[in-house]
Tab-separated table of C-alpha atoms in Angstrom:
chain	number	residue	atom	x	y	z
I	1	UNK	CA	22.380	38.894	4.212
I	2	UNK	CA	18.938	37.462	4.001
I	3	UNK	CA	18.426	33.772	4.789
I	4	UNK	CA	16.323	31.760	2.293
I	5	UNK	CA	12.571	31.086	3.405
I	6	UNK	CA	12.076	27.217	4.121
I	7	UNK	CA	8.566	25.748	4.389
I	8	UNK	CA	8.658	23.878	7.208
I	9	UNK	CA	6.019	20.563	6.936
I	10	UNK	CA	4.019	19.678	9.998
I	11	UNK	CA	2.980	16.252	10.539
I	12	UNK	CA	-0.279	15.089	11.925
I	13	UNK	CA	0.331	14.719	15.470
I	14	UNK	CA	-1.245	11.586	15.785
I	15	UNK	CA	0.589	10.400	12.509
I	16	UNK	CA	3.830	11.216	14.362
I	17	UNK	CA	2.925	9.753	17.576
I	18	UNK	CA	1.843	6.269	15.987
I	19	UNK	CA	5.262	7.213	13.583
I	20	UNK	CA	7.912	6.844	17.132
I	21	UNK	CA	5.313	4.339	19.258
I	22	UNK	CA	5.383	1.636	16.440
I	23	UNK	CA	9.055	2.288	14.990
I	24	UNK	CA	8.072	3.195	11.538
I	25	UNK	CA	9.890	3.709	8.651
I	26	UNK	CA	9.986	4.636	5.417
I	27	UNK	CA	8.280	2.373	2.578
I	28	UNK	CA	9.448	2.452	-0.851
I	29	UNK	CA	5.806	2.800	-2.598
I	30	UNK	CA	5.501	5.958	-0.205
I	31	UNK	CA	4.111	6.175	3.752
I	32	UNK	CA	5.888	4.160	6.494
I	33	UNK	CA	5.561	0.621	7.475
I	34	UNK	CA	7.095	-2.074	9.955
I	35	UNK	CA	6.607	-5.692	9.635
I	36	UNK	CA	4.671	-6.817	12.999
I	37	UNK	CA	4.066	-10.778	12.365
I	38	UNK	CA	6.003	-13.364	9.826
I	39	UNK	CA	4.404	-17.432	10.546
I	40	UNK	CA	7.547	-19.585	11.643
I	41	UNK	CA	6.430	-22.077	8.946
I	42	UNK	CA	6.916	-21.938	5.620
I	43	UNK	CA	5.475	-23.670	2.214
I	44	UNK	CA	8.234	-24.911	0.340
I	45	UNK	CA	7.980	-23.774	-3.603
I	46	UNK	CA	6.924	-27.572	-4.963
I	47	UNK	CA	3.597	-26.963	-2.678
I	48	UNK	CA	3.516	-23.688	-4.386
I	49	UNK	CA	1.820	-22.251	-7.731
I	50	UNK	CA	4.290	-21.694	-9.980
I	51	UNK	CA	4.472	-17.774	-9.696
I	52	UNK	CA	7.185	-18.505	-6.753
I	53	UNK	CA	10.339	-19.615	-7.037
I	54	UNK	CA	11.458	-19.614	-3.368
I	55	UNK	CA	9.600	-21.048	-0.330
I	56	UNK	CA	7.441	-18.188	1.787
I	57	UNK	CA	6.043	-18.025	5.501
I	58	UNK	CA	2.526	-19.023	5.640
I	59	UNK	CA	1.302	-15.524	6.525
I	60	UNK	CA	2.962	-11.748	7.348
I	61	UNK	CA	1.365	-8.832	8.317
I	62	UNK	CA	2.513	-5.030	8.713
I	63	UNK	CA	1.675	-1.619	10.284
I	64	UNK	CA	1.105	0.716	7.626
I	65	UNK	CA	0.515	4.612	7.371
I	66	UNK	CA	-0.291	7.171	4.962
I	67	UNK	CA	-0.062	11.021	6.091
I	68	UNK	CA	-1.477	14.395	4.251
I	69	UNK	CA	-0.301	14.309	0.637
I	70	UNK	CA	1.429	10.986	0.922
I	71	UNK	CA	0.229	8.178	-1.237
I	72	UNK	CA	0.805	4.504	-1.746
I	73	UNK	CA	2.392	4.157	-5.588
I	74	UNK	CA	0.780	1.840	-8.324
I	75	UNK	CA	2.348	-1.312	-7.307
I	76	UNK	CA	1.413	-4.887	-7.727
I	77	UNK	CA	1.523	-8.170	-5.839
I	78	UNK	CA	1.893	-11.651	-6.604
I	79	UNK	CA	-0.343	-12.710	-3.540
I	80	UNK	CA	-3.626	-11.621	-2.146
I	81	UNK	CA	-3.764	-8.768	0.913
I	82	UNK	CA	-5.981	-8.090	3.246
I	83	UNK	CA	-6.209	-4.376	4.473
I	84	UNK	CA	-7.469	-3.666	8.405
I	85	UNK	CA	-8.342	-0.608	8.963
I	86	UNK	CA	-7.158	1.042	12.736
I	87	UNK	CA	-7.325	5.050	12.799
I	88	UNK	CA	-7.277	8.141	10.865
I	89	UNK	CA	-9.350	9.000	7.470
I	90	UNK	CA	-10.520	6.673	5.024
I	91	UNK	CA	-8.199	5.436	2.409
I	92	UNK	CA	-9.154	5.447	-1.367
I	93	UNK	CA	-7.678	2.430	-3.024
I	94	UNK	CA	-7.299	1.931	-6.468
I	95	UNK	CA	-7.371	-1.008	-8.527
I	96	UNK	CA	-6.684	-1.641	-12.074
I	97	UNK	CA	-7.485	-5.332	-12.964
I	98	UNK	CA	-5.865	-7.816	-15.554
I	99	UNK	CA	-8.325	-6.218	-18.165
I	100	UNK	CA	-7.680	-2.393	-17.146
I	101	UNK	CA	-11.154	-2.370	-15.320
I	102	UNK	CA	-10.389	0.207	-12.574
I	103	UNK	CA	-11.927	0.265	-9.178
I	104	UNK	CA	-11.965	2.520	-5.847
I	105	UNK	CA	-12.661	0.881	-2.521
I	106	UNK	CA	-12.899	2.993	0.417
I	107	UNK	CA	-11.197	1.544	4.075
I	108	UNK	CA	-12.639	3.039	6.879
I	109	UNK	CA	-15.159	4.242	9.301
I	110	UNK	CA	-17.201	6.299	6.894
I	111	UNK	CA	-20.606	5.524	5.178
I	112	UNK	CA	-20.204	3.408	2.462
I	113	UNK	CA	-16.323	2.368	3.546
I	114	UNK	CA	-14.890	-1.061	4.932
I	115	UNK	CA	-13.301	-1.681	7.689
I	116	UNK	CA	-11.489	-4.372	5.890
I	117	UNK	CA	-10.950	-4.883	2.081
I	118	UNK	CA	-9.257	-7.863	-0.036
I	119	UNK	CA	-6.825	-7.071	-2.692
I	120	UNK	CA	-6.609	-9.694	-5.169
I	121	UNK	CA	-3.039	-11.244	-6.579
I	122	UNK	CA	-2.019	-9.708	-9.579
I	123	UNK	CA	-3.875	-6.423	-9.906
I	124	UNK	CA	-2.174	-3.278	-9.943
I	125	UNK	CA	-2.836	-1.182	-6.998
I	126	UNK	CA	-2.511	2.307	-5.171
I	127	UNK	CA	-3.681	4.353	-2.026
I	128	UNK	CA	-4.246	8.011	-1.014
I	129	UNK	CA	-5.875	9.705	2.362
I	130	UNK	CA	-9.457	11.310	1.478
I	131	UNK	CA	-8.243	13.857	3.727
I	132	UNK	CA	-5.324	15.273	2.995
I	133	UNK	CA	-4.964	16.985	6.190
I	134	UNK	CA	-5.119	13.650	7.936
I	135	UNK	CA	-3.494	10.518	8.590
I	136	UNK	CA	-4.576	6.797	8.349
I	137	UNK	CA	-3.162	3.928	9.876
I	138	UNK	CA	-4.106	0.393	8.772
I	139	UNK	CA	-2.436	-2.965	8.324
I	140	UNK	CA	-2.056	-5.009	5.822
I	141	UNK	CA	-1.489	-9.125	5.609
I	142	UNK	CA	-0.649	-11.166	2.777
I	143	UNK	CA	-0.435	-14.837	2.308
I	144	UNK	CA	1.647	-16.862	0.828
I	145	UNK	CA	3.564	-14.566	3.049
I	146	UNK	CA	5.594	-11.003	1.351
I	147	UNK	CA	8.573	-11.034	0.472
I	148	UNK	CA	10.157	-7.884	-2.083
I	149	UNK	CA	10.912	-10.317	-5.055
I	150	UNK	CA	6.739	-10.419	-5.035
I	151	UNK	CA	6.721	-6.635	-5.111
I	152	UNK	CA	6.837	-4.758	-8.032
I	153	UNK	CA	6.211	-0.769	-8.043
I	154	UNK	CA	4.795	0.503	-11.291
I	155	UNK	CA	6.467	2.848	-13.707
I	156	UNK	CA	4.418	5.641	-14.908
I	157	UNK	CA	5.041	5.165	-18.241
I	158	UNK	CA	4.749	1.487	-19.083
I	159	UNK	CA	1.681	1.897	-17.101
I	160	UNK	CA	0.459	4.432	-19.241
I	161	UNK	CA	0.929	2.771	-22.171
I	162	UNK	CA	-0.794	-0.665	-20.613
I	163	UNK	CA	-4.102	0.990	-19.318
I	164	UNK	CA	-3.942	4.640	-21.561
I	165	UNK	CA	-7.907	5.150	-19.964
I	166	UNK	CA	-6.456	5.559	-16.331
I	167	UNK	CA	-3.495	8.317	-17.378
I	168	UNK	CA	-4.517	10.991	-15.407
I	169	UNK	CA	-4.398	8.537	-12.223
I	170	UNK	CA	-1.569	6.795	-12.978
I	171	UNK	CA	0.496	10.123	-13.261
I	172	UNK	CA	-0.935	11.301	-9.987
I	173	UNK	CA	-0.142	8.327	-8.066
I	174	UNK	CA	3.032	7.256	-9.729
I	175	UNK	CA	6.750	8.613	-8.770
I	176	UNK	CA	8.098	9.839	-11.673
């Protein structure tokens, strides 16, 4: 009786490492993630645009990491976030404005990369390593503060059908 041949998948060692030290887990958009800082105080929803319906913490902030193949899915805020770069490869990040324009900012320590990059409200939005034989690990904060009912992950085909010029990236960096 032959037993079936399993690929096993090695993780980076340093993505594995940071992985147990910071108690990571798994985000739904892809990668891992732990919330590190909420503000105590809060904006109550009459102070806020009209976008929210529930009050939110002035600020939060998170851990998050991308390893080899993983990337972060199409998804799309209803506040602004700032990305901090720590360790690891340089992140491609992908942005498809309100009008379909599509841009790539790099975070990281290479030429022509940041070491911090804003990612406006309302654009659509999604991440992958430049080398996929790396890791990155970077944090993100957004204010008004995140909560999930401001989170919305894109589906492949209504995204399609919104911004037809970007298919081939969409499908890439879309779950299906």
């Amino acid at each position: 009786m032959s037993v079936p041949y399993i690929k096993l998948i090695t993780m980076h060692p340093k993505a594995n490492k940071y992985i147990k030290q910071l108690n990571l887990k798994k985000h739904p958009e892809g990668g891992y993630y732990k919330e590190v800082y909420r503000s105590g105080e809060i904006i109550l929803p009459e102070h806020l645009p009209k976008r929210y319906k529930q009050s939110r913490s002035f600020s939060t902030s998170i851990y998050f990491l991308l390893e080899g193949k993983q990337f972060s899915s199409f998804h799309i805020l209803k506040s602004d976030e700032l990305w901090h770069f720590y360790d690891g490869s340089t992140v491609l990040v992908y942005i498809i404005n309100q009008k379909g324009k599509l841009s790539v900012k790099r975070l990281g320590r290479e030429k022509d990369s940041d070491l911090q990059l804003a990612i406006e409200k309302q654009n659509w939005f999604a991440a992958e390593l430049k080398d996929k034989k790396s890791f990155s690990l970077f944090g993100c904060t957004v204010s008004p503060g995140f909560e999930f009912d401001d989170f919305e992950i894109g589906k492949r085909d209504d995204l399609i059908q919104k911004f037809p010029q970007h298919s081939a990236l969409i499908k890439r960096l879309t779950k299906s």
